[in-house]
């Protein structure tokens, strides 16, 4: 059962074990936020934890960034849909056939998660992508892969808040944009590079904000979530 609320905040549950993840989740409400389960927590705790979160009423973004041959990615997306997740993602550089296969698998499911593509990882510099054979500006590659993702049936992409305006303009206003790299005013930046505040990211057109440490490492996570919600109220 997915929540019927429309929270824009997706909290990244980047924890090493179920107890730590649930200790945070117990303080939250599905009306306030959605939850993201990434590789570390999923590899440690698996689908049972995801189902537990869904049964508590939360929408879950399964952030496993599938990238493999079309048949394998389609089967993994089908499994994610069967698990009942709200959003799942794949790497756009897996190509058109892989994304189309993922989309077909989801369209055939009774429960249809949003299908989101990752374009260029924000950790990759111009030099890093040159080293893997792409002599192109990262921003140009982001736009190319976002177009391919849209044409291959994806609902949207993960992108930096700085890319939101351009992608809404160049792709489509209803193309779902999910943005990490969000830091409330005054929060520690950590290892994120090109950040915006939640209010700035939403004003730019971001549909969902992925926020981890500013909430998970806060002394009072619920207070931190409520502050972010308040900051965004008038947008
Ligand atoms: O703690 P923080 O707010 O930086 O967490 C951001 C979350 O978004 C992490 O789970 C991270 O893996 C994820 N993410 C990201 N940048 C991307 C894609 C995903 O920070 N380009």
PDB file of N, CA and C and ligand atoms in Angstrom, residues 10-14 36 38 61 63 65 89 118 120-123 158-160 178-183 189-192 210-216, ligand 1:
ATOM      1  N   UNK A  10      12.432  12.890  -0.125  1.00  0.00           N
ATOM      2  CA  UNK A  10      12.779  11.460  -0.073  1.00  0.00           C
ATOM      3  C   UNK A  10      13.995  11.350   0.845  1.00  0.00           C
ATOM      4  N   UNK A  11      13.838  10.663   1.967  1.00  0.00           N
ATOM      5  CA  UNK A  11      14.963  10.540   2.903  1.00  0.00           C
ATOM      6  C   UNK A  11      15.805   9.319   2.531  1.00  0.00           C
ATOM      7  N   UNK A  12      17.114   9.555   2.324  1.00  0.00           N
ATOM      8  CA  UNK A  12      18.028   8.456   1.968  1.00  0.00           C
ATOM      9  C   UNK A  12      18.389   7.684   3.232  1.00  0.00           C
ATOM     10  N   UNK A  13      17.913   6.436   3.311  1.00  0.00           N
ATOM     11  CA  UNK A  13      18.209   5.601   4.486  1.00  0.00           C
ATOM     12  C   UNK A  13      19.574   4.950   4.296  1.00  0.00           C
ATOM     13  N   UNK A  14      20.635   5.758   4.403  1.00  0.00           N
ATOM     14  CA  UNK A  14      21.983   5.217   4.218  1.00  0.00           C
ATOM     15  C   UNK A  14      22.512   4.718   5.560  1.00  0.00           C
ATOM     16  N   UNK A  36      14.255   6.304   0.737  1.00  0.00           N
ATOM     17  CA  UNK A  36      15.098   5.712  -0.313  1.00  0.00           C
ATOM     18  C   UNK A  36      15.966   4.613   0.299  1.00  0.00           C
ATOM     19  N   UNK A  38      19.046   2.273  -0.638  1.00  0.00           N
ATOM     20  CA  UNK A  38      20.110   2.143  -1.632  1.00  0.00           C
ATOM     21  C   UNK A  38      20.843   0.821  -1.508  1.00  0.00           C
ATOM     22  N   UNK A  61      11.599   4.364  -2.610  1.00  0.00           N
ATOM     23  CA  UNK A  61      12.409   4.483  -3.833  1.00  0.00           C
ATOM     24  C   UNK A  61      13.536   3.460  -3.694  1.00  0.00           C
ATOM     25  N   UNK A  63      16.753   2.395  -4.837  1.00  0.00           N
ATOM     26  CA  UNK A  63      17.827   3.060  -5.598  1.00  0.00           C
ATOM     27  C   UNK A  63      18.958   2.061  -5.850  1.00  0.00           C
ATOM     28  N   UNK A  65      19.961   1.329  -9.175  1.00  0.00           N
ATOM     29  CA  UNK A  65      20.598   1.726 -10.442  1.00  0.00           C
ATOM     30  C   UNK A  65      20.971   0.527 -11.298  1.00  0.00           C
ATOM     31  N   UNK A  89      15.141   2.633 -10.235  1.00  0.00           N
ATOM     32  CA  UNK A  89      15.948   3.314 -11.259  1.00  0.00           C
ATOM     33  C   UNK A  89      16.920   2.387 -11.988  1.00  0.00           C
ATOM     34  N   UNK A 118      19.340   7.136 -14.328  1.00  0.00           N
ATOM     35  CA  UNK A 118      20.497   7.906 -13.882  1.00  0.00           C
ATOM     36  C   UNK A 118      21.252   8.264 -15.158  1.00  0.00           C
ATOM     37  N   UNK A 120      24.546  10.868 -15.899  1.00  0.00           N
ATOM     38  CA  UNK A 120      25.982  10.804 -15.591  1.00  0.00           C
ATOM     39  C   UNK A 120      26.127  10.938 -14.080  1.00  0.00           C
ATOM     40  N   UNK A 121      26.813  10.003 -13.445  1.00  0.00           N
ATOM     41  CA  UNK A 121      26.990  10.098 -11.988  1.00  0.00           C
ATOM     42  C   UNK A 121      27.646  11.434 -11.653  1.00  0.00           C
ATOM     43  N   UNK A 122      27.147  12.102 -10.634  1.00  0.00           N
ATOM     44  CA  UNK A 122      27.686  13.434 -10.292  1.00  0.00           C
ATOM     45  C   UNK A 122      29.108  13.325  -9.742  1.00  0.00           C
ATOM     46  N   UNK A 123      29.541  12.116  -9.419  1.00  0.00           N
ATOM     47  CA  UNK A 123      30.915  11.934  -8.931  1.00  0.00           C
ATOM     48  C   UNK A 123      31.928  11.929 -10.081  1.00  0.00           C
ATOM     49  N   UNK A 158      17.368  11.140 -12.485  1.00  0.00           N
ATOM     50  CA  UNK A 158      18.031  11.713 -11.307  1.00  0.00           C
ATOM     51  C   UNK A 158      18.992  12.760 -11.846  1.00  0.00           C
ATOM     52  N   UNK A 159      19.024  13.941 -11.256  1.00  0.00           N
ATOM     53  CA  UNK A 159      19.967  14.962 -11.737  1.00  0.00           C
ATOM     54  C   UNK A 159      20.330  15.918 -10.616  1.00  0.00           C
ATOM     55  N   UNK A 160      21.364  16.713 -10.861  1.00  0.00           N
ATOM     56  CA  UNK A 160      21.756  17.700  -9.855  1.00  0.00           C
ATOM     57  C   UNK A 160      20.760  18.862  -9.933  1.00  0.00           C
ATOM     58  N   UNK A 178      14.452  14.067 -10.080  1.00  0.00           N
ATOM     59  CA  UNK A 178      14.749  13.676  -8.699  1.00  0.00           C
ATOM     60  C   UNK A 178      16.144  14.192  -8.387  1.00  0.00           C
ATOM     61  N   UNK A 179      16.269  15.056  -7.360  1.00  0.00           N
ATOM     62  CA  UNK A 179      17.567  15.701  -7.137  1.00  0.00           C
ATOM     63  C   UNK A 179      18.169  15.443  -5.764  1.00  0.00           C
ATOM     64  N   UNK A 180      19.337  14.759  -5.739  1.00  0.00           N
ATOM     65  CA  UNK A 180      20.167  14.760  -4.535  1.00  0.00           C
ATOM     66  C   UNK A 180      20.988  16.059  -4.537  1.00  0.00           C
ATOM     67  N   UNK A 181      21.958  16.188  -3.629  1.00  0.00           N
ATOM     68  CA  UNK A 181      22.766  17.408  -3.608  1.00  0.00           C
ATOM     69  C   UNK A 181      21.981  18.565  -3.025  1.00  0.00           C
ATOM     70  N   UNK A 182      21.100  18.263  -2.058  1.00  0.00           N
ATOM     71  CA  UNK A 182      20.263  19.298  -1.450  1.00  0.00           C
ATOM     72  C   UNK A 182      20.707  19.500  -0.006  1.00  0.00           C
ATOM     73  N   UNK A 183      20.925  20.733   0.368  1.00  0.00           N
ATOM     74  CA  UNK A 183      21.366  21.054   1.725  1.00  0.00           C
ATOM     75  C   UNK A 183      20.571  22.225   2.274  1.00  0.00           C
ATOM     76  N   UNK A 189      27.916  20.538   4.262  1.00  0.00           N
ATOM     77  CA  UNK A 189      27.869  20.189   2.842  1.00  0.00           C
ATOM     78  C   UNK A 189      28.322  18.740   2.623  1.00  0.00           C
ATOM     79  N   UNK A 190      29.248  18.262   3.482  1.00  0.00           N
ATOM     80  CA  UNK A 190      29.766  16.891   3.335  1.00  0.00           C
ATOM     81  C   UNK A 190      30.498  16.752   2.022  1.00  0.00           C
ATOM     82  N   UNK A 191      30.290  15.630   1.310  1.00  0.00           N
ATOM     83  CA  UNK A 191      31.018  15.403   0.062  1.00  0.00           C
ATOM     84  C   UNK A 191      30.232  15.859  -1.164  1.00  0.00           C
ATOM     85  N   UNK A 192      29.080  16.520  -0.973  1.00  0.00           N
ATOM     86  CA  UNK A 192      28.312  16.986  -2.135  1.00  0.00           C
ATOM     87  C   UNK A 192      29.019  18.206  -2.727  1.00  0.00           C
ATOM     88  N   UNK A 210      16.132  14.336  -2.778  1.00  0.00           N
ATOM     89  CA  UNK A 210      16.717  13.234  -2.011  1.00  0.00           C
ATOM     90  C   UNK A 210      17.645  13.841  -0.964  1.00  0.00           C
ATOM     91  N   UNK A 211      17.316  13.642   0.305  1.00  0.00           N
ATOM     92  CA  UNK A 211      18.115  14.247   1.377  1.00  0.00           C
ATOM     93  C   UNK A 211      18.506  13.156   2.372  1.00  0.00           C
ATOM     94  N   UNK A 212      19.805  13.056   2.632  1.00  0.00           N
ATOM     95  CA  UNK A 212      20.289  12.034   3.559  1.00  0.00           C
ATOM     96  C   UNK A 212      20.747  12.637   4.861  1.00  0.00           C
ATOM     97  N   UNK A 213      22.047  12.883   4.953  1.00  0.00           N
ATOM     98  CA  UNK A 213      22.672  13.261   6.231  1.00  0.00           C
ATOM     99  C   UNK A 213      22.070  14.471   6.940  1.00  0.00           C
ATOM    100  N   UNK A 214      21.607  15.515   6.218  1.00  0.00           N
ATOM    101  CA  UNK A 214      21.020  16.634   6.969  1.00  0.00           C
ATOM    102  C   UNK A 214      19.834  16.185   7.835  1.00  0.00           C
ATOM    103  N   UNK A 215      19.220  15.042   7.477  1.00  0.00           N
ATOM    104  CA  UNK A 215      18.125  14.517   8.309  1.00  0.00           C
ATOM    105  C   UNK A 215      18.628  13.338   9.155  1.00  0.00           C
ATOM    106  N   UNK A 216      19.297  12.366   8.498  1.00  0.00           N
ATOM    107  CA  UNK A 216      19.654  11.126   9.226  1.00  0.00           C
ATOM    108  C   UNK A 216      20.686  11.382  10.322  1.00  0.00           C
TER     109      UNK A 216
HETATM  110  O1  LIG B   1      23.570  12.481   2.705  1.00  0.00           O
HETATM  111  P1  LIG B   1      23.207  13.060   1.369  1.00  0.00           P
HETATM  112  O2  LIG B   1      22.076  14.067   1.427  1.00  0.00           O
HETATM  113  O3  LIG B   1      24.403  13.579   0.612  1.00  0.00           O
HETATM  114  O4  LIG B   1      22.634  11.786   0.559  1.00  0.00           O
HETATM  115  C1  LIG B   1      22.301  11.848  -0.796  1.00  0.00           C
HETATM  116  C2  LIG B   1      21.816  10.523  -1.282  1.00  0.00           C
HETATM  117  O5  LIG B   1      21.600  10.625  -2.681  1.00  0.00           O
HETATM  118  C3  LIG B   1      22.792   9.366  -1.072  1.00  0.00           C
HETATM  119  O6  LIG B   1      22.006   8.190  -0.833  1.00  0.00           O
HETATM  120  C4  LIG B   1      23.520   9.266  -2.380  1.00  0.00           C
HETATM  121  O7  LIG B   1      23.954   7.972  -2.667  1.00  0.00           O
HETATM  122  C5  LIG B   1      22.424   9.686  -3.364  1.00  0.00           C
HETATM  123  N1  LIG B   1      22.913  10.255  -4.620  1.00  0.00           N
HETATM  124  C6  LIG B   1      23.733  11.376  -4.690  1.00  0.00           C
HETATM  125  N2  LIG B   1      24.156  11.859  -5.900  1.00  0.00           N
HETATM  126  C7  LIG B   1      23.779  11.247  -7.028  1.00  0.00           C
HETATM  127  C8  LIG B   1      22.958  10.125  -6.992  1.00  0.00           C
HETATM  128  C9  LIG B   1      22.539   9.658  -5.738  1.00  0.00           C
HETATM  129  O8  LIG B   1      24.076  11.955  -3.653  1.00  0.00           O
HETATM  130  N3  LIG B   1      24.160  11.766  -8.173  1.00  0.00           N
END
